[in-house]
Short mmCIF file of C-alpha atoms in Angstrom, two decimals:
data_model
loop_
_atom_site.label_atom_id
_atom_site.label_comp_id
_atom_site.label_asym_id
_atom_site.label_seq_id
_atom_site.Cartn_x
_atom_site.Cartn_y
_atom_site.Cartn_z
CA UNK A 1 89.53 92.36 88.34
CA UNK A 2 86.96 89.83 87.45
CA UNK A 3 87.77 88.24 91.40
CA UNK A 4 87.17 91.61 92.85
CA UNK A 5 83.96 91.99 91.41
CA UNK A 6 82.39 88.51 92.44
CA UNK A 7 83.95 88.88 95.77
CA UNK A 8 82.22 92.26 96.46
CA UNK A 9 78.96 90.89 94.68
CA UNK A 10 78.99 87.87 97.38
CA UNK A 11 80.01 90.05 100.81
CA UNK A 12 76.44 91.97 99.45
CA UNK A 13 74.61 88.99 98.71
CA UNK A 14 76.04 87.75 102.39
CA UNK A 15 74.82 90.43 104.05
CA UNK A 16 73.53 93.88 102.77
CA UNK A 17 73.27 94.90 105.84
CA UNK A 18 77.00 95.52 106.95
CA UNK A 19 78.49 98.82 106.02
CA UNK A 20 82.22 96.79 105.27
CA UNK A 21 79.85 95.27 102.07
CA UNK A 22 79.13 98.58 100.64
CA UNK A 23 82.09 100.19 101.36
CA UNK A 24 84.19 97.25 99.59
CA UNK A 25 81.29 97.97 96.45
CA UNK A 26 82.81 101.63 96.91
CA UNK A 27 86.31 100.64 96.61
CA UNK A 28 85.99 97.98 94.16
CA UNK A 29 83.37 100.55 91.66
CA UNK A 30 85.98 103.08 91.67
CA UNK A 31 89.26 100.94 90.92
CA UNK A 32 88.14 98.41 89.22
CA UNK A 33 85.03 99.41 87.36
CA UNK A 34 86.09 103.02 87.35
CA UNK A 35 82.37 103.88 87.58
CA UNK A 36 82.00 107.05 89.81
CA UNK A 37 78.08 107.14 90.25
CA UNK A 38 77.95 103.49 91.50
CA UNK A 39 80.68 104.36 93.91
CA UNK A 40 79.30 107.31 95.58
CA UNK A 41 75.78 105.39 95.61
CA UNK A 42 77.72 102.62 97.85
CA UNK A 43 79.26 105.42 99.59
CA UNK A 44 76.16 107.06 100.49
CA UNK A 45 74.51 103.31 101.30
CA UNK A 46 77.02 102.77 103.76
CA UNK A 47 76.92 105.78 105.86
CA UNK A 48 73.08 105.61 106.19
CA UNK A 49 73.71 102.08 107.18
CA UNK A 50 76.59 103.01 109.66
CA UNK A 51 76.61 107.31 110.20
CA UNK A 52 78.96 106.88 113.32
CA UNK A 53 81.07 104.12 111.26
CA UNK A 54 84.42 106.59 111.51
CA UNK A 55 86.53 103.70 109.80
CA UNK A 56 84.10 103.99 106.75
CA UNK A 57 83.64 108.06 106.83
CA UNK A 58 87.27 108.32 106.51
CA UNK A 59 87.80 105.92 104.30
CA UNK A 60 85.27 107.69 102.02
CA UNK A 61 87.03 110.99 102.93
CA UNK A 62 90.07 110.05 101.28
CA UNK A 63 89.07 107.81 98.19
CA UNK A 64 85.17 110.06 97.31
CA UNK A 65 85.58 113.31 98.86
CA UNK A 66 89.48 113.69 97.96
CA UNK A 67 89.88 111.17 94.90
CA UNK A 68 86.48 111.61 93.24
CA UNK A 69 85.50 115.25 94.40
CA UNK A 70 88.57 116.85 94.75
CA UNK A 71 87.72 118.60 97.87
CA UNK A 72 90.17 117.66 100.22
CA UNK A 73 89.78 120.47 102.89
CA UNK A 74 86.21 118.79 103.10
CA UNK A 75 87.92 115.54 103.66
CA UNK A 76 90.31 117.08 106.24
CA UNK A 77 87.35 117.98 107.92
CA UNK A 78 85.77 114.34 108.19
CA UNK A 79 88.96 113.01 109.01
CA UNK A 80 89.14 115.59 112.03
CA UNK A 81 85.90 114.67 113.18
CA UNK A 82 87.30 110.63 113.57
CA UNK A 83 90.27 112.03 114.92
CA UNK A 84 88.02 113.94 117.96
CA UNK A 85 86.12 110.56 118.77
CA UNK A 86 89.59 108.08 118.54
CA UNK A 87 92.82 110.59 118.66
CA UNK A 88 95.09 107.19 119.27
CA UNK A 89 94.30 105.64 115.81
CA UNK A 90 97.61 105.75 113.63
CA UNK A 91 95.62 105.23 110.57
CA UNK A 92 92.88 108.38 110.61
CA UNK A 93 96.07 110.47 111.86
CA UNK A 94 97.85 109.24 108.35
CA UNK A 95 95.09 110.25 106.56
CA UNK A 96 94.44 113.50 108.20
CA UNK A 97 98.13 114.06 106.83
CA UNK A 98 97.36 112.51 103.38
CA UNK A 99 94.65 115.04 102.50
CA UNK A 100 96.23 118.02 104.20
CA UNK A 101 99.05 117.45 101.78
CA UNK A 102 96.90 118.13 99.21
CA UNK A 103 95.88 121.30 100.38
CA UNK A 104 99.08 122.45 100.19
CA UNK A 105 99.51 122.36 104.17
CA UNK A 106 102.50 120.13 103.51
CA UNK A 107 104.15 121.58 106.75
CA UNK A 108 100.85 120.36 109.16
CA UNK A 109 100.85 117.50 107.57
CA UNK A 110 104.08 116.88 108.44
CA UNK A 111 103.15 117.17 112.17
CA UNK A 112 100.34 114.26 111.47
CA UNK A 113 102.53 111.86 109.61
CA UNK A 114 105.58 112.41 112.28
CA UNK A 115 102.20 111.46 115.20
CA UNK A 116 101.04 108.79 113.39
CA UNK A 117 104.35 107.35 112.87
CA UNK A 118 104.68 107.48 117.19
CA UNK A 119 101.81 105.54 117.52
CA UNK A 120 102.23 102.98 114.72
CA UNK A 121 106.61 102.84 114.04
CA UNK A 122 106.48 99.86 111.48
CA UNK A 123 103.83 101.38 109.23
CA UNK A 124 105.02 102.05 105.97
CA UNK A 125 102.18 104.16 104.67
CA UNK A 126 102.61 106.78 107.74
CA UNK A 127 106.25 107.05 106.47
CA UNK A 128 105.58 107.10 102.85
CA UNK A 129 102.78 110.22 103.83
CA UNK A 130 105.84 112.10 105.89
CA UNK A 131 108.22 111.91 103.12
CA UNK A 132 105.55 113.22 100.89
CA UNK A 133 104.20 115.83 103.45
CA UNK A 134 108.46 117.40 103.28
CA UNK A 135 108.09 117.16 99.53
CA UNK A 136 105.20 119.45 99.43
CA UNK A 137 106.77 121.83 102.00
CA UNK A 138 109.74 121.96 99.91
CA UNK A 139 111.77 120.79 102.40
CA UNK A 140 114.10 118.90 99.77
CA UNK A 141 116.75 118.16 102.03
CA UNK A 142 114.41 116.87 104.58
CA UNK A 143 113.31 114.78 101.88
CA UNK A 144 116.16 112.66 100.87
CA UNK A 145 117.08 112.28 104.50
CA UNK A 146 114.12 110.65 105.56
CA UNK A 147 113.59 108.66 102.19
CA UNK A 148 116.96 107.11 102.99
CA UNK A 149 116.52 106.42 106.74
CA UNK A 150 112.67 104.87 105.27
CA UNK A 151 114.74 102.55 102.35
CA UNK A 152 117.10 101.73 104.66
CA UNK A 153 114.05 100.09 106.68
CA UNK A 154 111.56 99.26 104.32
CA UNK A 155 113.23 98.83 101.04
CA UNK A 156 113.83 100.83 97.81
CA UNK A 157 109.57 101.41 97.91
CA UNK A 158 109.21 103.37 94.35
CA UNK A 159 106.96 106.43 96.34
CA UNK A 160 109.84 106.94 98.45
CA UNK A 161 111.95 107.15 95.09
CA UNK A 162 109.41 109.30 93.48
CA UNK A 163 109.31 111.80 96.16
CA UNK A 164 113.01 111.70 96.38
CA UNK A 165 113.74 112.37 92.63
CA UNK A 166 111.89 115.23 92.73
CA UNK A 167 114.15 116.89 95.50
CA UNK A 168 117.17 116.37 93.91
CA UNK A 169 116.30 117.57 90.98
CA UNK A 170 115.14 120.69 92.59
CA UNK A 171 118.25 121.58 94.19
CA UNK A 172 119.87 121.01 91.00
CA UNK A 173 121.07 117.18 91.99
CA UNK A 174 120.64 115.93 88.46
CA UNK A 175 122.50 112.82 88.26
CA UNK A 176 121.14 111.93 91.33
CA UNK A 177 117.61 112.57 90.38
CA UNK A 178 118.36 110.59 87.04
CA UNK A 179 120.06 107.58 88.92
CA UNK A 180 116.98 106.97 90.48
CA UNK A 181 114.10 107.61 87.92
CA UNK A 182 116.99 105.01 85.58
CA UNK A 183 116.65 102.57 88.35
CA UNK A 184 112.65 102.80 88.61
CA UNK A 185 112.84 102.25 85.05
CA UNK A 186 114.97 99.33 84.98
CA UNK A 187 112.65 97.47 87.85
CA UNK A 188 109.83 97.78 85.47
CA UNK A 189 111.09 96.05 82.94
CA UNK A 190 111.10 93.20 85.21
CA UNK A 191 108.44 93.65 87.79
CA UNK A 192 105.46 95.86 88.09
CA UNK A 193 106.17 99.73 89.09
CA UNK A 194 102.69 101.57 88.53
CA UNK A 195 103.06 104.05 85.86
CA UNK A 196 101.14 107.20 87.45
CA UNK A 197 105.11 106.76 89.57
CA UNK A 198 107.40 106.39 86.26
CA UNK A 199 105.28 109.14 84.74
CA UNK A 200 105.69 111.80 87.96
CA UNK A 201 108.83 110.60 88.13
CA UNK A 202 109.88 111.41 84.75
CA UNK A 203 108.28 115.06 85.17
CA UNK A 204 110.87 115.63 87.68
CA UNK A 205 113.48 115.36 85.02
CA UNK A 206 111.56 117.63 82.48
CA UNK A 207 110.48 114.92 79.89
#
């Protein structure tokens, strides 16, 4: 958006200096400008600027090295290195369990979302990252038991939905599986529900 632009253009202006600046010029280049040069430039500025700045190397692990490169065992590997210097921190531990999902390690990841969810309970994203983890380990029934104990504390979050829609439909649970993508559907007709989640979603079902 137009505000996320100026706002990133200002915290540079502010002070080039500070690795947050160019990391925000990362984040904002890739989702809002969807230029992937620019954001690997601000990437690149703001680990020379900061090289033991562990909140910005994972943060590029997951969004250039994952997202942009597609090499998420090389982004498993920054992660790990965060993880050595500050094994308490919820958030790299979520993220070390984001981008091992991706590998296909769904069942380590597992292990990282159910340790990051010890250290930080009333995160949502460690949850989300579990249920997601189970998915990819195609542990369906694991699945829909922890996406309902998640709703039942966080509210019908569409991911959770997603993810769960896809087990059911793989153990054959079809009108389960539909009653949820048909709810998902009827909440966007009314509020926003990002479409990368209707259109997974509706894979699960075969259309």
């Amino acid at each position: 958006s137009a505000e996320a632009l100026d706002a990133s253009a200002r915290a540079l202006k502010a002070n080039p200096r500070l690795v947050e600046s160019h990391v925000a010029a990362a984040l904002v280049a890739l989702h809002v400008q969807f230029d992937q040069l620019k954001s690997a430039q601000a990437w690149e500025k703001a680990l020379e600027l900061g090289p033991t700045d562990f909140e910005a190397r994972v943060t590029r692990a997951v969004f250039y090295l994952g997202y942009i490169r597609g090499d998420f065992d090389e982004a498993a590997a920054e992660i790990r290195l965060a993880l050595d210097c500050d094994p308490l921190n919820p958030t790299y531990h979520t993220n070390f369990a984001f981008v091992l999902g991706f590998t296909g390690r769904g069942a380590e990841a597992a292990v990282e979302a159910r340790r990051a969810m010890e250290l930080d309970p009333d995160a949502l994203y460690a949850q989300w990252v579990l249920v997601l983890s189970l998915f990819i380990a195609g542990a369906d029934e694991d699945v829909i038991a922890t996406g309902m104990q998640v709703m039942s504390k966080f509210g019908r979050h569409a991911w959770i939905m997603m993810a769960m829609t896809g087990a059911y439909a793989r153990l054959g649970r079809m009108e389960e599986a539909r009653s949820l993508y048909a709810e998902l559907q009827a909440r966007s007709r009314t509020g926003y529900v990002q479409p990368g989640v209707l259109a997974t979603t509706a894979s699960y079902l075969g259309h």
